[in-house]
PDB file of C-alpha atoms in Angstrom:
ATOM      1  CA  UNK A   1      -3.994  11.094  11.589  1.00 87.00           C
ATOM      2  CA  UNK A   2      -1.808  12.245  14.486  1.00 93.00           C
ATOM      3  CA  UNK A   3      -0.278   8.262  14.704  1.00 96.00           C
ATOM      4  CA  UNK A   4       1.367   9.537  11.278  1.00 97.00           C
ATOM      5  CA  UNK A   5       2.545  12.733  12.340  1.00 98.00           C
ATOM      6  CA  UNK A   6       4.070  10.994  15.037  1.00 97.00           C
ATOM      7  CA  UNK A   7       5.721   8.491  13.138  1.00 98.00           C
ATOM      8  CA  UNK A   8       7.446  11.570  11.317  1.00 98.00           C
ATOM      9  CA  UNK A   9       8.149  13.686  14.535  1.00 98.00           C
ATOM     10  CA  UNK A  10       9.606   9.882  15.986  1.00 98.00           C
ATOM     11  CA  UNK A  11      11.952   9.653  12.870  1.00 98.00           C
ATOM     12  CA  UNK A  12      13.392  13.267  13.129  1.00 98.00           C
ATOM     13  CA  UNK A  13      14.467  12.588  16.616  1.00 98.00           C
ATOM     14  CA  UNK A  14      15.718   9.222  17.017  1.00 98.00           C
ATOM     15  CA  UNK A  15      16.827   8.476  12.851  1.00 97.00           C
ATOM     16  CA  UNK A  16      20.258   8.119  12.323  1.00 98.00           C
ATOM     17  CA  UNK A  17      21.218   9.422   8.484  1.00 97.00           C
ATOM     18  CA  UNK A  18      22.294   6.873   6.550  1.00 96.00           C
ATOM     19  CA  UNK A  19      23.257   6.307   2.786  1.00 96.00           C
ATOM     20  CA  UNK A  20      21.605   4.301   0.173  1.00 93.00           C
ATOM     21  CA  UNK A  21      21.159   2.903  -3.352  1.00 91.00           C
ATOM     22  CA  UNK A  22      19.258   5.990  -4.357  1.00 91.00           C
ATOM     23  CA  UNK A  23      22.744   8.342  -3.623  1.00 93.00           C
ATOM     24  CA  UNK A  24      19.906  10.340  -1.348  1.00 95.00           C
ATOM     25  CA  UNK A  25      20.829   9.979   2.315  1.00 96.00           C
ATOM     26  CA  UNK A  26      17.670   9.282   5.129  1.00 97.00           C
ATOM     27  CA  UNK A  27      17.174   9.650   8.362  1.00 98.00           C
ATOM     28  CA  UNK A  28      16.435   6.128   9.436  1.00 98.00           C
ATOM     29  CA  UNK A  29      15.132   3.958  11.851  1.00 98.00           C
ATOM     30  CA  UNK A  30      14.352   0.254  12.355  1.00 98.00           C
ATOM     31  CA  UNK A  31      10.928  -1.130  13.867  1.00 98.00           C
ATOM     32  CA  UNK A  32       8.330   1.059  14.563  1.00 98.00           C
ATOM     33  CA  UNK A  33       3.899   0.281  14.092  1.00 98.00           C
ATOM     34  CA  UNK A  34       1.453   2.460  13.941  1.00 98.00           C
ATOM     35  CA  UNK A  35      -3.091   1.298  14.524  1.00 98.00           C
ATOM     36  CA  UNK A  36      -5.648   3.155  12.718  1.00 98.00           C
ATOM     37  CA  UNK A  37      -9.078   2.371  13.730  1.00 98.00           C
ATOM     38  CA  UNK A  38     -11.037   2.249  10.757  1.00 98.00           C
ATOM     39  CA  UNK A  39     -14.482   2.519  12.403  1.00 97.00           C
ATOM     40  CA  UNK A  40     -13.438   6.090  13.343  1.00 97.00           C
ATOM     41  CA  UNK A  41     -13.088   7.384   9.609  1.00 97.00           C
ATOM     42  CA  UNK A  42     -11.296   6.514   6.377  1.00 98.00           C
ATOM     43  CA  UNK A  43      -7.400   6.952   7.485  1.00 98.00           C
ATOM     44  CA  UNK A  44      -5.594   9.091   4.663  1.00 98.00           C
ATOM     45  CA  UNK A  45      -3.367  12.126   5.626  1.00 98.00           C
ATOM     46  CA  UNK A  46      -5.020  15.379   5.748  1.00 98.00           C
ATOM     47  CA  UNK A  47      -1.697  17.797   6.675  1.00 98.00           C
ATOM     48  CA  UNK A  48      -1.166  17.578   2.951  1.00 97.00           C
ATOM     49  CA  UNK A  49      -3.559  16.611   0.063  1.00 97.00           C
ATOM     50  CA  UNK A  50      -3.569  13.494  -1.315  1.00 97.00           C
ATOM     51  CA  UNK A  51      -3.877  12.274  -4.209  1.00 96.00           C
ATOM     52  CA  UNK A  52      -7.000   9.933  -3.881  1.00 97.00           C
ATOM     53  CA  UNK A  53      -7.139   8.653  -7.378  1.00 97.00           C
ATOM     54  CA  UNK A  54      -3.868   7.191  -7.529  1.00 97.00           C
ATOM     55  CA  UNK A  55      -4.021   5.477  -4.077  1.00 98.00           C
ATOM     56  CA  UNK A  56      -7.505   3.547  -6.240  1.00 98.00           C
ATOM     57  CA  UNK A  57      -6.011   3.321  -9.620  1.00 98.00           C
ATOM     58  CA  UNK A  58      -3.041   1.655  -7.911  1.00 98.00           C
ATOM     59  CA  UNK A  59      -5.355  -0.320  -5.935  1.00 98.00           C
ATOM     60  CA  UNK A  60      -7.078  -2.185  -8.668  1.00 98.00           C
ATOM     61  CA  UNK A  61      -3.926  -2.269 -10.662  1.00 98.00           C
ATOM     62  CA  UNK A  62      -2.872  -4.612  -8.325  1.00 98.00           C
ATOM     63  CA  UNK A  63      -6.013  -6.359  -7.984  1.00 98.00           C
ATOM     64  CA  UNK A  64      -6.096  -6.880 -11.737  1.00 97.00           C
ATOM     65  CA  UNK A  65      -2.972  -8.870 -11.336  1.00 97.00           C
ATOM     66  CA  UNK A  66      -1.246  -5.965 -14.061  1.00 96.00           C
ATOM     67  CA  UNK A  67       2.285  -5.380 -13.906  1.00 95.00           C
ATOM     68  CA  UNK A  68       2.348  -2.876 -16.868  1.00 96.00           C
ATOM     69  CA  UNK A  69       2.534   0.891 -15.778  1.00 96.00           C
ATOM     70  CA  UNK A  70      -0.160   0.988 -18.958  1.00 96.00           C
ATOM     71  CA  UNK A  71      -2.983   0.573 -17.147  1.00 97.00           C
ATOM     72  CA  UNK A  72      -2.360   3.413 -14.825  1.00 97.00           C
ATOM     73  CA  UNK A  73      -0.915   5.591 -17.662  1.00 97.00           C
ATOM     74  CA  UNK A  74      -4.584   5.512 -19.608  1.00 97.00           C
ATOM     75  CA  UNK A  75      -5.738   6.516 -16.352  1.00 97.00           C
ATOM     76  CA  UNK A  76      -3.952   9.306 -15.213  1.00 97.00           C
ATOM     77  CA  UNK A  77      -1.563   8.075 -12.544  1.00 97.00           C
ATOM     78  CA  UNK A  78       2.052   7.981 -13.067  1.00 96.00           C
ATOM     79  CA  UNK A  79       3.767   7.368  -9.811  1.00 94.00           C
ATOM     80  CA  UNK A  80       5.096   4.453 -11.045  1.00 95.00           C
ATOM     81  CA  UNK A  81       6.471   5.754 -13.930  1.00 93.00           C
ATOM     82  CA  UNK A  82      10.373   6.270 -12.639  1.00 91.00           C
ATOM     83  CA  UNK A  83      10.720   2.290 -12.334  1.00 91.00           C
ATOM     84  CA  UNK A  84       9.562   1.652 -16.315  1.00 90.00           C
ATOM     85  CA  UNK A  85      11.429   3.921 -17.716  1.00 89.00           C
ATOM     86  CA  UNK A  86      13.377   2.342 -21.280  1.00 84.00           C
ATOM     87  CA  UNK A  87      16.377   1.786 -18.972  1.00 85.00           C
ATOM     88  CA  UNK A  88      14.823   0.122 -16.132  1.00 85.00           C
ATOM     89  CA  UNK A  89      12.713  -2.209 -18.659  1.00 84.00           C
ATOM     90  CA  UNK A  90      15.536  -3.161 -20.818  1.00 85.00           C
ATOM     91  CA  UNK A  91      18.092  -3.729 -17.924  1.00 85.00           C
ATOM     92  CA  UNK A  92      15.748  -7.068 -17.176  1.00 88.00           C
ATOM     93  CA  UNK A  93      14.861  -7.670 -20.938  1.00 88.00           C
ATOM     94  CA  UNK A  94      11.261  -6.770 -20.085  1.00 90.00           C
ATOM     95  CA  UNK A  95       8.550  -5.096 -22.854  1.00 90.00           C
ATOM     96  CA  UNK A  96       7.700  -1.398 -22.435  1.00 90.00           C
ATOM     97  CA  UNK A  97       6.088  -0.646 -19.168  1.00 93.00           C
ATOM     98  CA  UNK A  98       6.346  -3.275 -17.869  1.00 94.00           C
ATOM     99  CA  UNK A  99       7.661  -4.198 -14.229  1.00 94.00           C
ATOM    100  CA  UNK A 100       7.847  -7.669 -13.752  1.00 92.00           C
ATOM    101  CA  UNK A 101       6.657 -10.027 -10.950  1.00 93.00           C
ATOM    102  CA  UNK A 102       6.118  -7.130  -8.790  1.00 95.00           C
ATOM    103  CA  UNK A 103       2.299  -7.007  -6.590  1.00 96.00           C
ATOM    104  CA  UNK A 104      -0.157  -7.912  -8.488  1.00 95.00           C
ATOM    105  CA  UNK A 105       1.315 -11.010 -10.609  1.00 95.00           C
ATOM    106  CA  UNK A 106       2.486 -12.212  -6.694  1.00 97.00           C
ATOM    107  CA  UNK A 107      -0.873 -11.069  -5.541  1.00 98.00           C
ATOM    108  CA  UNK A 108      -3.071 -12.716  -7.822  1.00 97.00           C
ATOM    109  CA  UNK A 109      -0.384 -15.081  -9.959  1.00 97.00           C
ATOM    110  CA  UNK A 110       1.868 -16.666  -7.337  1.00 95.00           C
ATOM    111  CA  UNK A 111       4.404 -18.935  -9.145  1.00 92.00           C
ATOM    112  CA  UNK A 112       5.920 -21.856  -7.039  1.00 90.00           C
ATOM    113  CA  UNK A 113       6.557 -25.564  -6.611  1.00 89.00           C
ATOM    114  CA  UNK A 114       4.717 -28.039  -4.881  1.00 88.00           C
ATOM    115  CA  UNK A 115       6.418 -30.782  -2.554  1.00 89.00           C
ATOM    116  CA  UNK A 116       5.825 -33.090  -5.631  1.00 92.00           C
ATOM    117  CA  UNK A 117       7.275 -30.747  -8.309  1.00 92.00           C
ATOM    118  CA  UNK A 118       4.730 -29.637  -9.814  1.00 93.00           C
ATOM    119  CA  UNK A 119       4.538 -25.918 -11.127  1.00 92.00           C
ATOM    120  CA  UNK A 120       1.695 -24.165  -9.577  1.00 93.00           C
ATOM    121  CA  UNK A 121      -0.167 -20.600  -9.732  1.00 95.00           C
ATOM    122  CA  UNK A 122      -1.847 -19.702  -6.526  1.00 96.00           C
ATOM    123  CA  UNK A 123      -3.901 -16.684  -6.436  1.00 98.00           C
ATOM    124  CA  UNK A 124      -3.515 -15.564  -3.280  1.00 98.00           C
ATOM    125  CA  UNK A 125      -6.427 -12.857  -2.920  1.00 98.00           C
ATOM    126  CA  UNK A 126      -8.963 -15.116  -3.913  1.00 98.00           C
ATOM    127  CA  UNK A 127      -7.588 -17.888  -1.789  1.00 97.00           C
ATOM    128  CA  UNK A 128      -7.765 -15.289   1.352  1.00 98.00           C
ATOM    129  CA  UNK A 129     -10.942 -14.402   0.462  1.00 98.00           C
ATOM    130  CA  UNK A 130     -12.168 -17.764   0.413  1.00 98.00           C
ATOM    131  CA  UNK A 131     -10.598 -19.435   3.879  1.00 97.00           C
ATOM    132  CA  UNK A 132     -12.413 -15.759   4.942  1.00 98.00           C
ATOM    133  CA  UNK A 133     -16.036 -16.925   4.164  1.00 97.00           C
ATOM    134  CA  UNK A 134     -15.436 -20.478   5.315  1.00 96.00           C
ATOM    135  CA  UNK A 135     -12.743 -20.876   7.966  1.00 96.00           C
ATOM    136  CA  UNK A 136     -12.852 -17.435   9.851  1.00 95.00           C
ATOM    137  CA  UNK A 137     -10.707 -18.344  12.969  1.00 95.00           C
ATOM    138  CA  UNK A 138      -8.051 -19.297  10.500  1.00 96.00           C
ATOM    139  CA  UNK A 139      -4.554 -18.410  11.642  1.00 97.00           C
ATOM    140  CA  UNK A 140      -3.471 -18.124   7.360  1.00 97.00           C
ATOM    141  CA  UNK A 141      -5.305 -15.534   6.126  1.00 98.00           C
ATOM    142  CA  UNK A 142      -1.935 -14.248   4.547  1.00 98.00           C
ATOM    143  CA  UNK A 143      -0.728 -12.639   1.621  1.00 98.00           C
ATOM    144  CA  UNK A 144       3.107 -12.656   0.458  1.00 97.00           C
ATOM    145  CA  UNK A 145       4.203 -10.362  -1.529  1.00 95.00           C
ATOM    146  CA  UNK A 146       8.149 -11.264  -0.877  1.00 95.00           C
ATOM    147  CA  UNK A 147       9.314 -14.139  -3.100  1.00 93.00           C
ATOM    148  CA  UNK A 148      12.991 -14.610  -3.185  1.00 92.00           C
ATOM    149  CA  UNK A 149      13.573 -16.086  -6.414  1.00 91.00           C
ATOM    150  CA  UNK A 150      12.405 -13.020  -8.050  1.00 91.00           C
ATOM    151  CA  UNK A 151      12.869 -10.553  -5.508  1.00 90.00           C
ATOM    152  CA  UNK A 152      16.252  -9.114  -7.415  1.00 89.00           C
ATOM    153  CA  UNK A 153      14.771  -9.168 -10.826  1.00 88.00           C
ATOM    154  CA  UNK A 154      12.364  -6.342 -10.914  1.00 90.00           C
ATOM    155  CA  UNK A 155      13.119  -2.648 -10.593  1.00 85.00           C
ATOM    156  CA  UNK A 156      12.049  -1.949  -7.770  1.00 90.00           C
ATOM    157  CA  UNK A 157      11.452  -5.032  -5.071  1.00 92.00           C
ATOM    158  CA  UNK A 158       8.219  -5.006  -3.427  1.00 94.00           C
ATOM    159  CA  UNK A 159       8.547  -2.741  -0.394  1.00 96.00           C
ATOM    160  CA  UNK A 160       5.100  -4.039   1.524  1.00 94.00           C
ATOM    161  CA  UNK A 161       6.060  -7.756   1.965  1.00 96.00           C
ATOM    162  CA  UNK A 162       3.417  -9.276   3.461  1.00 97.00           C
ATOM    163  CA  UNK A 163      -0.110  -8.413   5.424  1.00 98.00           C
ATOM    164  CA  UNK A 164      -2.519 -10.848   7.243  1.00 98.00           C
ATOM    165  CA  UNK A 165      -6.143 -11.056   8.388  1.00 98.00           C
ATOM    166  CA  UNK A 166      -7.954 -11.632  11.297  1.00 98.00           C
ATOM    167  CA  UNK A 167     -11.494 -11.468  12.141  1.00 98.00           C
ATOM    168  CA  UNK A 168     -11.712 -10.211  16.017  1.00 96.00           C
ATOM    169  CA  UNK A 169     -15.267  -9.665  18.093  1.00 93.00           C
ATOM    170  CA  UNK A 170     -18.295  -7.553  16.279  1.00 91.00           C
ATOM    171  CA  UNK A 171     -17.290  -9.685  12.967  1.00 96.00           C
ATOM    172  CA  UNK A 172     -14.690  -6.582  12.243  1.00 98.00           C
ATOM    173  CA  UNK A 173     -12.071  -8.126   9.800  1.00 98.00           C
ATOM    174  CA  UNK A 174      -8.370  -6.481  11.050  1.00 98.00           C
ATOM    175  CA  UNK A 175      -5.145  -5.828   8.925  1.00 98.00           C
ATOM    176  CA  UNK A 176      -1.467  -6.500   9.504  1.00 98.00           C
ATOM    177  CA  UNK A 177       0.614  -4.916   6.935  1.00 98.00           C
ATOM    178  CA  UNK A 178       4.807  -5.092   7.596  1.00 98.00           C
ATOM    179  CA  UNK A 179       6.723  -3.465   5.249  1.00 98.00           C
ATOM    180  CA  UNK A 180      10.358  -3.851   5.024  1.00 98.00           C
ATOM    181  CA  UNK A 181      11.241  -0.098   3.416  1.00 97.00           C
ATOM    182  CA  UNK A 182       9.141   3.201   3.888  1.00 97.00           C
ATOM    183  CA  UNK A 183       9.221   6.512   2.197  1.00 97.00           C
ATOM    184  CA  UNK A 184       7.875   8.251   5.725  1.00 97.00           C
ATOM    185  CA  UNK A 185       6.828  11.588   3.900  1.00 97.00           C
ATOM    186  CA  UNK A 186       5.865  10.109  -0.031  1.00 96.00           C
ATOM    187  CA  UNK A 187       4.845   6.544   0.209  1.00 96.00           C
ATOM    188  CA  UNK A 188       3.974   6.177   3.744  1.00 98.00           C
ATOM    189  CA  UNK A 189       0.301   7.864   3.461  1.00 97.00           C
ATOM    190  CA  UNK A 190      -0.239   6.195   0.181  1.00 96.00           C
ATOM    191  CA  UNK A 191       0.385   2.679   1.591  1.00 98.00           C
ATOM    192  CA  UNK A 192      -1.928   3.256   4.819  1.00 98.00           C
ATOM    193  CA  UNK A 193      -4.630   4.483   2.612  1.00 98.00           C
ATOM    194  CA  UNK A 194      -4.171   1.624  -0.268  1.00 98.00           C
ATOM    195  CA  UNK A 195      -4.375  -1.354   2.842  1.00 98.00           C
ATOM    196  CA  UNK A 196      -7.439   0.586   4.837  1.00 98.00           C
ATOM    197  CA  UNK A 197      -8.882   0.685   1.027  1.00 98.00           C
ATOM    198  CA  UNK A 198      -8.418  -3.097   0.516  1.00 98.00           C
ATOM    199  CA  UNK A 199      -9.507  -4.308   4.224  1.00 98.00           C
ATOM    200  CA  UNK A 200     -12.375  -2.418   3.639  1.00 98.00           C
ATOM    201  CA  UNK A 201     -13.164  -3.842  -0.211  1.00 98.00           C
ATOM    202  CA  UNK A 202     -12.501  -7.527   1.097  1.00 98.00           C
ATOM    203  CA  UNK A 203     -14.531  -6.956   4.332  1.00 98.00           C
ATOM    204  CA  UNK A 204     -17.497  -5.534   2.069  1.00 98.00           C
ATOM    205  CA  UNK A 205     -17.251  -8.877  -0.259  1.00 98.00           C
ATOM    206  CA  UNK A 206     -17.131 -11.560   2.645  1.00 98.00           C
ATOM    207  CA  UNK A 207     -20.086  -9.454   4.813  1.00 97.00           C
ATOM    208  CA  UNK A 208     -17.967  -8.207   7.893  1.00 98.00           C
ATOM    209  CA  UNK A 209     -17.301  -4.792   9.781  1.00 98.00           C
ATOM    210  CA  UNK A 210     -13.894  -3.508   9.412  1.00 98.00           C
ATOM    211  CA  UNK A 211     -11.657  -3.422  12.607  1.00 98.00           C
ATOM    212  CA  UNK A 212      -8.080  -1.926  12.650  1.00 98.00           C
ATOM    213  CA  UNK A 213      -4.683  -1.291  10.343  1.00 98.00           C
ATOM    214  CA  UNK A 214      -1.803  -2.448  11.916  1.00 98.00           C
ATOM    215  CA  UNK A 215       1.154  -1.071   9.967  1.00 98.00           C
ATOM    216  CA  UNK A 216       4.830  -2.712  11.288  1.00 98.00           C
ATOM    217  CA  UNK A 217       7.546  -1.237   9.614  1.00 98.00           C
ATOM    218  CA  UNK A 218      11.528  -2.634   9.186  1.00 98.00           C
ATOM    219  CA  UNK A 219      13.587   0.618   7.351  1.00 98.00           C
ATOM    220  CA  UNK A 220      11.443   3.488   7.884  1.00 98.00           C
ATOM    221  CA  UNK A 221      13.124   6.642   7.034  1.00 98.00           C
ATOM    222  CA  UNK A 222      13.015  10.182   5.499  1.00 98.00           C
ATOM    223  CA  UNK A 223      14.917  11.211   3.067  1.00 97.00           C
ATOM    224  CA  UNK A 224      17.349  14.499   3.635  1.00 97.00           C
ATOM    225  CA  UNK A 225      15.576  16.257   0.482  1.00 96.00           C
ATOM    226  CA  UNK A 226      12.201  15.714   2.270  1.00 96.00           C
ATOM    227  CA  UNK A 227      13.373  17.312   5.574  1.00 97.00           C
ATOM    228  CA  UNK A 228      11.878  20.785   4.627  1.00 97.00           C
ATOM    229  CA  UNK A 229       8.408  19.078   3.721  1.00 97.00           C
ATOM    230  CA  UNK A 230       8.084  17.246   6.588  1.00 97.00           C
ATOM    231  CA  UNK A 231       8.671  20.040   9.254  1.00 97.00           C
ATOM    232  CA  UNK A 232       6.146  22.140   6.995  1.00 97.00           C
ATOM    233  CA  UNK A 233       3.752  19.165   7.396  1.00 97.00           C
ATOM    234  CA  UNK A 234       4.268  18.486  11.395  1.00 98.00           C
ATOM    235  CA  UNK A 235       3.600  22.460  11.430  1.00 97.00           C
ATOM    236  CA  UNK A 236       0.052  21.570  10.483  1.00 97.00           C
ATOM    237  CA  UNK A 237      -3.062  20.299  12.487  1.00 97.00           C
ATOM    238  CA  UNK A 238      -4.755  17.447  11.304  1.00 97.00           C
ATOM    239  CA  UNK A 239      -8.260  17.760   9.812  1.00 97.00           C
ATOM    240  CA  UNK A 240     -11.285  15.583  10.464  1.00 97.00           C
ATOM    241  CA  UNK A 241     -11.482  12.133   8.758  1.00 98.00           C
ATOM    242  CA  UNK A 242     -13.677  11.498   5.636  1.00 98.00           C
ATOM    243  CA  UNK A 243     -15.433   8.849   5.454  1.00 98.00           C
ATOM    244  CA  UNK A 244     -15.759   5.499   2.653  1.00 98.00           C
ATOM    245  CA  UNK A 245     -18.476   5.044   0.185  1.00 98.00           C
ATOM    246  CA  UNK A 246     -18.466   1.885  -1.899  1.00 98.00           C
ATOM    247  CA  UNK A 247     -20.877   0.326  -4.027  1.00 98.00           C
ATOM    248  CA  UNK A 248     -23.015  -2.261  -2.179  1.00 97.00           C
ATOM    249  CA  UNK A 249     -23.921  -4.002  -5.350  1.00 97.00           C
ATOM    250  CA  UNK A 250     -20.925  -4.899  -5.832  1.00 98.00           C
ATOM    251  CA  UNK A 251     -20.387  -8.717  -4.458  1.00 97.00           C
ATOM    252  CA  UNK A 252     -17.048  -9.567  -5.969  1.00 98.00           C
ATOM    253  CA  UNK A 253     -13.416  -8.225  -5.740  1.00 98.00           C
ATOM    254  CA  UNK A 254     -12.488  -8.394  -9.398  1.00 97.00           C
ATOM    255  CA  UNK A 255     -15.816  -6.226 -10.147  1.00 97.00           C
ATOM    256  CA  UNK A 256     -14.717  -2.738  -8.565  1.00 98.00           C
ATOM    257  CA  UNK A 257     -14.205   0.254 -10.719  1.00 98.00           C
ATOM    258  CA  UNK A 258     -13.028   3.544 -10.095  1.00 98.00           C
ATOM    259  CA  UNK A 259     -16.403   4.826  -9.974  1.00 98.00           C
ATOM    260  CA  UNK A 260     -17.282   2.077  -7.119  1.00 98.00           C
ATOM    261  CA  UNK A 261     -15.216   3.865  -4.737  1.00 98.00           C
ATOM    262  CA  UNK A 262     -15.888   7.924  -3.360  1.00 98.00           C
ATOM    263  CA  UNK A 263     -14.322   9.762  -0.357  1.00 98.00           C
ATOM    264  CA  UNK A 264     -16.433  11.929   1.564  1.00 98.00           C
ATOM    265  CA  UNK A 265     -16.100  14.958   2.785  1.00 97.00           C
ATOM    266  CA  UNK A 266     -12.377  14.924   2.585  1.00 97.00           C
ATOM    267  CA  UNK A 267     -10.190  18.110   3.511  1.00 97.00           C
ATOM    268  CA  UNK A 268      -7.052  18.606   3.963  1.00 97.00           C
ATOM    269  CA  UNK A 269      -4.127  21.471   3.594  1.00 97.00           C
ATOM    270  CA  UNK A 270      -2.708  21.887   0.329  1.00 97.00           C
ATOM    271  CA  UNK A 271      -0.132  19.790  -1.585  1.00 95.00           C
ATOM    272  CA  UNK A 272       3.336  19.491  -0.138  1.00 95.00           C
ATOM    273  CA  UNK A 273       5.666  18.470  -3.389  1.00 92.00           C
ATOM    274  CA  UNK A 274       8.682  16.222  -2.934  1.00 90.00           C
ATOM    275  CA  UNK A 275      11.046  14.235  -5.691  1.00 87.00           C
ATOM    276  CA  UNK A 276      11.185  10.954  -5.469  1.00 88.00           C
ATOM    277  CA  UNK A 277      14.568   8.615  -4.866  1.00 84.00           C
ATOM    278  CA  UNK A 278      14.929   6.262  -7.333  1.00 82.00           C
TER     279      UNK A 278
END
């Protein structure tokens, strides 16, 4: 995981601080990528532990199409917890928990209007999946998670807009993540383990290899209470990768579990705790 370290040592010395929503100032800049080859181990930050069963639990949240913080509550995870809080929910009129047409209703429950006007709900995993198994050289193997007409009604707009598929030599299905905002030290390594996660889940259902992780970024920044954390982190040499287990019975991406899906052999240096802007 040195591409991430970089990212963070890149940030400190060409950022500019800047202020925000949040009232915490970052260091910022615009327009930087990062490749992880996923044939050389399962790419999740070992400088700092991670916390593995949230990057899943959020996972299939999304999957599921959920946009209630429930689901992840039963289970344990709670990093989404700041953006359903009673204030957040009842600023948009919404019922406890819940988040509105955040990743997984756009994911899975796409509203929008044909050129005829009809209303129409397009799930856009399973379409993906499909034009996967039966038009491979496909140039649309996209997924939006951006929709303007909602984008300003939900607590927190999706930050990971939109990510694409390609299937290059070797059958080894690639993924193209850009993300117009990124926590560099908090949400960074939990969105380039979730996307290495799901190009690996899709690429087990439709019978390829997996290739690379592209991850393009717009705002990428640090924030000026994380400064501390990440020097303590770029202080640290990164650990061998672990590697991915998943189930091989399982043929479909609405049947994984939790349980379908085990790290190996992953170490890492301790936790490194940070607050989160809101």
């Amino acid at each position: 995981m040195e591409q991430y370290l970089q990212m963070l040592q890149y940030i400190l010395d060409n950022g500019e601080r800047v202020s925000n929503r949040t009232g915490i100032d970052t260091i910022s800049v615009f327009g930087y990528q990062t490749r992880y080859d996923l044939q050389k181990g399962f790419p999740i930050v070992t400088t700092k532990k991670m916390f593995f069963k949230g990057i899943v639990y959020e996972l299939l949240w999304f999957l599921r199409g959920d946009t209630n913080v429930k689901f992840l509550q039963e289970n344990g995870v709670h990093i989404w917890d700041e953006w359903a809080t009673k204030e957040m929910t009842e600023k948009f009129g919404r019922e406890e928990g819940e988040l509105g047409p955040i990743y997984g209703e756009l994911w899975r429950k796409w509203k929008g209007i044909d050129d005829l006007g009809n209303v129409v709900v397009v799930d856009q995993i399973k379409r993906v999946i499909d034009e996967i198994k039966n038009n491979p050289n496909s140039r649309r193997l996209i997924v939006s998670g951006w929709n303007p007409a909602t984008c300003d009604r939900v607590s927190l707009p999706p930050c990971h807009t939109l990510f694409q598929f390609k299937i290059t030599h070797g059958n080894k299905l690639n993924c193209h993540l850009y993300q117009r905002s990124a926590d560099a030290f908090l949400g960074v390594p939990f969105n380039i383990s979730s996307y290495a996660l799901l190009t690996h889940m899709i690429a087990h259902v439709t019978g390829l290899n997996v290739g690379e992780f592209i991850h393009s970024f717009g705002d990428l920044h640090i924030y000026v209470n994380h400064l501390e954390q990440v020097k303590l982190q770029l202080s640290r040499k990164p650990l061998e990768l672990p590697k991915l287990w998943l189930n091989p019975n399982i043929t479909s991406i609405d049947d994984f579990k939790y349980e379908d899906v085990k790290l190996i052999d992953y170490k890492s240096w301790p936790a490194i705790k940070g607050e989160v802007a809101v």
